[in-house]
Amino acid sequence: MTTDPAHVTIYATDWCPYCHNLISRLNRTDTPYELIDVEADADAATWVESVNNGNRVVPTVKYSDGTHATNPEASAVRRKLEELTA
């Protein structure tokens, strides 16, 4: 299985405990991802708001197939990555 960090993009903030939890759990299993701070990237913040009914909810994860998930479990992110790289 080949993995590309671009398959999983996590939109997060530095202060969000849910973001820290997700990232920590993905790091424990060496799950690759790209991390974007929505407070430092206005376009990213706009996208997050567009998929969360106008709210800046983090973590929001975007997958390479165009789907997304808001505050997913790390296990769900890993399952989706396996699906994308199968």
CSV table of N, CA and C in Angstrom, one decimal:
chain,number,residue,atom,x,y,z
A,1,MET,N,0.9,-1.2,0.0
A,1,MET,CA,0.0,0.0,0.0
A,1,MET,C,0.9,1.2,0.0
A,2,THR,N,0.7,2.1,-0.9
A,2,THR,CA,1.4,3.4,-0.9
A,2,THR,C,0.5,4.4,-0.3
A,3,THR,N,1.1,5.3,0.5
A,3,THR,CA,0.4,6.4,1.1
A,3,THR,C,0.9,7.7,0.7
A,4,ASP,N,0.1,8.7,0.6
A,4,ASP,CA,0.5,10.1,0.2
A,4,ASP,C,-0.2,11.0,1.2
A,5,PRO,N,0.5,11.8,1.9
A,5,PRO,CA,-0.1,12.7,2.9
A,5,PRO,C,-1.3,13.5,2.3
A,6,ALA,N,-1.3,13.8,1.0
A,6,ALA,CA,-2.3,14.5,0.4
A,6,ALA,C,-3.7,13.8,0.4
A,7,HIS,N,-3.7,12.5,0.7
A,7,HIS,CA,-4.9,11.8,0.8
A,7,HIS,C,-5.8,12.2,2.0
A,8,VAL,N,-5.1,12.8,3.0
A,8,VAL,CA,-5.8,13.2,4.2
A,8,VAL,C,-5.3,14.6,4.5
A,9,THR,N,-6.2,15.6,4.6
A,9,THR,CA,-5.8,16.9,5.0
A,9,THR,C,-6.6,17.3,6.2
A,10,ILE,N,-5.9,17.6,7.3
A,10,ILE,CA,-6.6,18.0,8.5
A,10,ILE,C,-6.6,19.5,8.7
A,11,TYR,N,-7.8,20.1,8.8
A,11,TYR,CA,-7.9,21.5,9.1
A,11,TYR,C,-8.1,21.7,10.6
A,12,ALA,N,-7.2,22.4,11.2
A,12,ALA,CA,-7.2,22.4,12.7
A,12,ALA,C,-6.8,23.8,13.2
A,13,THR,N,-6.7,24.0,14.5
A,13,THR,CA,-6.1,25.1,15.2
A,13,THR,C,-5.2,24.6,16.3
A,14,ASP,N,-4.3,25.5,16.7
A,14,ASP,CA,-3.3,25.2,17.8
A,14,ASP,C,-4.0,24.9,19.1
A,15,TRP,N,-5.1,25.6,19.3
A,15,TRP,CA,-5.7,25.6,20.7
A,15,TRP,C,-6.8,24.6,20.8
A,16,CYS,N,-7.1,23.8,19.8
A,16,CYS,CA,-8.3,22.9,19.8
A,16,CYS,C,-7.9,21.5,20.4
A,17,PRO,N,-8.5,21.1,21.6
A,17,PRO,CA,-8.1,19.9,22.2
A,17,PRO,C,-8.5,18.7,21.3
A,18,TYR,N,-9.6,18.8,20.6
A,18,TYR,CA,-10.1,17.7,19.7
A,18,TYR,C,-9.1,17.5,18.5
A,19,CYS,N,-8.5,18.6,18.1
A,19,CYS,CA,-7.5,18.5,17.0
A,19,CYS,C,-6.2,17.8,17.5
A,20,HIS,N,-5.8,18.2,18.7
A,20,HIS,CA,-4.6,17.6,19.3
A,20,HIS,C,-4.8,16.1,19.5
A,21,ASN,N,-6.0,15.7,20.0
A,21,ASN,CA,-6.3,14.3,20.2
A,21,ASN,C,-6.3,13.5,18.9
A,22,LEU,N,-6.9,14.0,17.8
A,22,LEU,CA,-6.9,13.4,16.6
A,22,LEU,C,-5.5,13.2,16.0
A,23,ILE,N,-4.7,14.3,16.0
A,23,ILE,CA,-3.4,14.3,15.5
A,23,ILE,C,-2.5,13.4,16.3
A,24,SER,N,-2.6,13.4,17.6
A,24,SER,CA,-1.8,12.5,18.5
A,24,SER,C,-2.1,11.0,18.1
A,25,ARG,N,-3.4,10.7,18.0
A,25,ARG,CA,-3.7,9.3,17.7
A,25,ARG,C,-3.3,8.9,16.3
A,26,LEU,N,-3.3,9.8,15.3
A,26,LEU,CA,-2.8,9.4,14.0
A,26,LEU,C,-1.3,9.3,14.0
A,27,ASN,N,-0.6,10.1,14.8
A,27,ASN,CA,0.8,10.1,14.9
A,27,ASN,C,1.3,8.7,15.5
A,28,ARG,N,0.5,8.2,16.4
A,28,ARG,CA,0.9,7.0,17.1
A,28,ARG,C,0.9,5.8,16.1
A,29,THR,N,0.2,5.9,15.1
A,29,THR,CA,0.2,4.8,14.1
A,29,THR,C,0.8,5.2,12.8
A,30,ASP,N,1.6,6.3,12.8
A,30,ASP,CA,2.3,6.8,11.6
A,30,ASP,C,1.4,7.0,10.4
A,31,THR,N,0.2,7.5,10.7
A,31,THR,CA,-0.8,7.7,9.6
A,31,THR,C,-0.4,9.1,9.0
A,32,PRO,N,-0.2,9.1,7.7
A,32,PRO,CA,0.2,10.4,7.0
A,32,PRO,C,-0.9,11.3,6.8
A,33,TYR,N,-0.7,12.6,6.9
A,33,TYR,CA,-1.7,13.6,6.7
A,33,TYR,C,-1.0,14.9,6.4
A,34,GLU,N,-1.7,15.9,5.9
A,34,GLU,CA,-1.3,17.2,5.7
A,34,GLU,C,-2.1,18.0,6.8
A,35,LEU,N,-1.4,18.9,7.4
A,35,LEU,CA,-2.0,19.7,8.5
A,35,LEU,C,-2.1,21.2,8.1
A,36,ILE,N,-3.3,21.8,8.2
A,36,ILE,CA,-3.5,23.2,7.8
A,36,ILE,C,-4.1,23.9,9.0
A,37,ASP,N,-3.5,25.0,9.4
A,37,ASP,CA,-4.0,25.8,10.5
A,37,ASP,C,-5.0,26.8,9.9
A,38,VAL,N,-6.3,26.7,10.2
A,38,VAL,CA,-7.3,27.6,9.7
A,38,VAL,C,-7.2,29.0,10.2
A,39,GLU,N,-6.5,29.2,11.2
A,39,GLU,CA,-6.3,30.6,11.7
A,39,GLU,C,-5.2,31.3,10.9
A,40,ALA,N,-4.3,30.6,10.2
A,40,ALA,CA,-3.3,31.1,9.4
A,40,ALA,C,-3.6,31.1,7.9
A,41,ASP,N,-4.7,30.5,7.5
A,41,ASP,CA,-5.0,30.3,6.1
A,41,ASP,C,-6.5,30.7,5.9
A,42,ALA,N,-6.7,31.9,5.4
A,42,ALA,CA,-8.1,32.4,5.2
A,42,ALA,C,-8.9,31.5,4.3
A,43,ASP,N,-8.3,31.0,3.2
A,43,ASP,CA,-9.0,30.2,2.2
A,43,ASP,C,-9.4,28.8,2.9
A,44,ALA,N,-8.5,28.3,3.7
A,44,ALA,CA,-8.8,27.1,4.4
A,44,ALA,C,-10.0,27.3,5.4
A,45,ALA,N,-10.0,28.4,6.1
A,45,ALA,CA,-11.1,28.7,7.0
A,45,ALA,C,-12.4,28.8,6.3
A,46,THR,N,-12.4,29.5,5.1
A,46,THR,CA,-13.6,29.6,4.3
A,46,THR,C,-14.1,28.3,3.9
A,47,TRP,N,-13.2,27.4,3.5
A,47,TRP,CA,-13.6,26.0,3.1
A,47,TRP,C,-14.2,25.3,4.2
A,48,VAL,N,-13.6,25.3,5.4
A,48,VAL,CA,-14.1,24.6,6.6
A,48,VAL,C,-15.5,25.2,6.9
A,49,GLU,N,-15.7,26.5,6.9
A,49,GLU,CA,-17.0,27.0,7.1
A,49,GLU,C,-18.1,26.6,6.1
A,50,SER,N,-17.6,26.4,4.8
A,50,SER,CA,-18.5,26.1,3.7
A,50,SER,C,-19.1,24.6,3.9
A,51,VAL,N,-18.3,23.8,4.6
A,51,VAL,CA,-18.8,22.4,4.7
A,51,VAL,C,-19.4,22.1,6.1
A,52,ASN,N,-19.4,23.2,7.0
A,52,ASN,CA,-19.9,23.0,8.3
A,52,ASN,C,-21.0,24.1,8.6
A,53,ASN,N,-21.9,24.3,7.6
A,53,ASN,CA,-23.0,25.2,7.8
A,53,ASN,C,-22.6,26.6,8.3
A,54,GLY,N,-21.5,27.1,7.8
A,54,GLY,CA,-21.1,28.4,8.1
A,54,GLY,C,-20.3,28.5,9.4
A,55,ASN,N,-20.0,27.4,10.0
A,55,ASN,CA,-19.3,27.4,11.3
A,55,ASN,C,-17.8,26.9,11.1
A,56,ARG,N,-16.9,27.5,11.8
A,56,ARG,CA,-15.5,27.0,11.7
A,56,ARG,C,-15.3,25.9,12.7
A,57,VAL,N,-15.7,24.7,12.3
A,57,VAL,CA,-15.6,23.6,13.2
A,57,VAL,C,-14.3,22.8,12.9
A,58,VAL,N,-13.5,22.6,13.9
A,58,VAL,CA,-12.2,21.8,13.8
A,58,VAL,C,-12.2,20.7,14.8
A,59,PRO,N,-11.6,19.6,14.5
A,59,PRO,CA,-10.9,19.3,13.2
A,59,PRO,C,-11.9,18.9,12.1
A,60,THR,N,-11.7,19.4,11.0
A,60,THR,CA,-12.4,19.0,9.8
A,60,THR,C,-11.4,18.3,8.9
A,61,VAL,N,-11.7,17.1,8.4
A,61,VAL,CA,-10.8,16.4,7.5
A,61,VAL,C,-11.3,16.3,6.1
A,62,LYS,N,-10.4,16.6,5.2
A,62,LYS,CA,-10.8,16.5,3.7
A,62,LYS,C,-10.0,15.3,3.2
A,63,TYR,N,-10.6,14.5,2.4
A,63,TYR,CA,-10.0,13.3,1.8
A,63,TYR,C,-9.8,13.6,0.3
A,64,SER,N,-8.8,12.9,-0.3
A,64,SER,CA,-8.5,13.1,-1.7
A,64,SER,C,-9.6,12.8,-2.7
A,65,ASP,N,-10.6,12.1,-2.2
A,65,ASP,CA,-11.8,11.8,-3.1
A,65,ASP,C,-12.8,12.9,-3.1
A,66,GLY,N,-12.5,14.0,-2.3
A,66,GLY,CA,-13.5,15.1,-2.2
A,66,GLY,C,-14.4,15.0,-1.0
A,67,THR,N,-14.5,13.9,-0.3
A,67,THR,CA,-15.3,13.8,0.8
A,67,THR,C,-14.7,14.5,2.0
A,68,HIS,N,-15.4,14.7,3.1
A,68,HIS,CA,-14.9,15.3,4.3
A,68,HIS,C,-15.6,14.7,5.5
A,69,ALA,N,-15.0,14.9,6.7
A,69,ALA,CA,-15.6,14.5,7.9
A,69,ALA,C,-15.3,15.6,9.0
A,70,THR,N,-16.2,15.8,9.8
A,70,THR,CA,-16.0,16.8,10.9
A,70,THR,C,-15.8,16.0,12.2
A,71,ASN,N,-14.7,16.3,12.9
A,71,ASN,CA,-14.3,15.7,14.2
A,71,ASN,C,-14.4,14.2,14.1
A,72,PRO,N,-13.7,13.6,13.1
A,72,PRO,CA,-13.8,12.1,13.0
A,72,PRO,C,-12.9,11.4,14.1
A,73,GLU,N,-13.2,10.2,14.3
A,73,GLU,CA,-12.3,9.4,15.1
A,73,GLU,C,-11.1,9.0,14.3
A,74,ALA,N,-9.9,8.8,14.9
A,74,ALA,CA,-8.7,8.5,14.2
A,74,ALA,C,-8.9,7.2,13.5
A,75,SER,N,-9.6,6.2,14.0
A,75,SER,CA,-9.8,4.9,13.4
A,75,SER,C,-10.6,5.1,12.1
A,76,ALA,N,-11.5,6.1,12.0
A,76,ALA,CA,-12.3,6.3,10.8
A,76,ALA,C,-11.4,7.0,9.8
A,77,VAL,N,-10.5,7.8,10.2
A,77,VAL,CA,-9.5,8.4,9.2
A,77,VAL,C,-8.6,7.3,8.6
A,78,ARG,N,-8.1,6.4,9.5
A,78,ARG,CA,-7.3,5.3,9.0
A,78,ARG,C,-8.0,4.4,8.0
A,79,ARG,N,-9.3,4.1,8.4
A,79,ARG,CA,-10.1,3.3,7.5
A,79,ARG,C,-10.3,3.9,6.1
A,80,LYS,N,-10.6,5.2,6.1
A,80,LYS,CA,-10.8,5.9,4.9
A,80,LYS,C,-9.5,6.0,4.1
A,81,LEU,N,-8.3,6.2,4.7
A,81,LEU,CA,-7.1,6.2,4.1
A,81,LEU,C,-6.8,4.8,3.4
A,82,GLU,N,-7.1,3.8,4.1
A,82,GLU,CA,-6.9,2.4,3.5
A,82,GLU,C,-7.8,2.3,2.3
A,83,GLU,N,-9.0,2.8,2.3
A,83,GLU,CA,-9.9,2.7,1.2
A,83,GLU,C,-9.3,3.5,0.0
A,84,LEU,N,-8.8,4.7,0.3
A,84,LEU,CA,-8.2,5.5,-0.8
A,84,LEU,C,-7.0,5.0,-1.4
A,85,THR,N,-6.2,4.2,-0.6
A,85,THR,CA,-4.9,3.7,-1.1
A,85,THR,C,-4.9,2.3,-1.5
A,86,ALA,N,-6.1,1.6,-1.5
A,86,ALA,CA,-6.2,0.2,-1.8
A,86,ALA,C,-6.0,0.0,-3.3
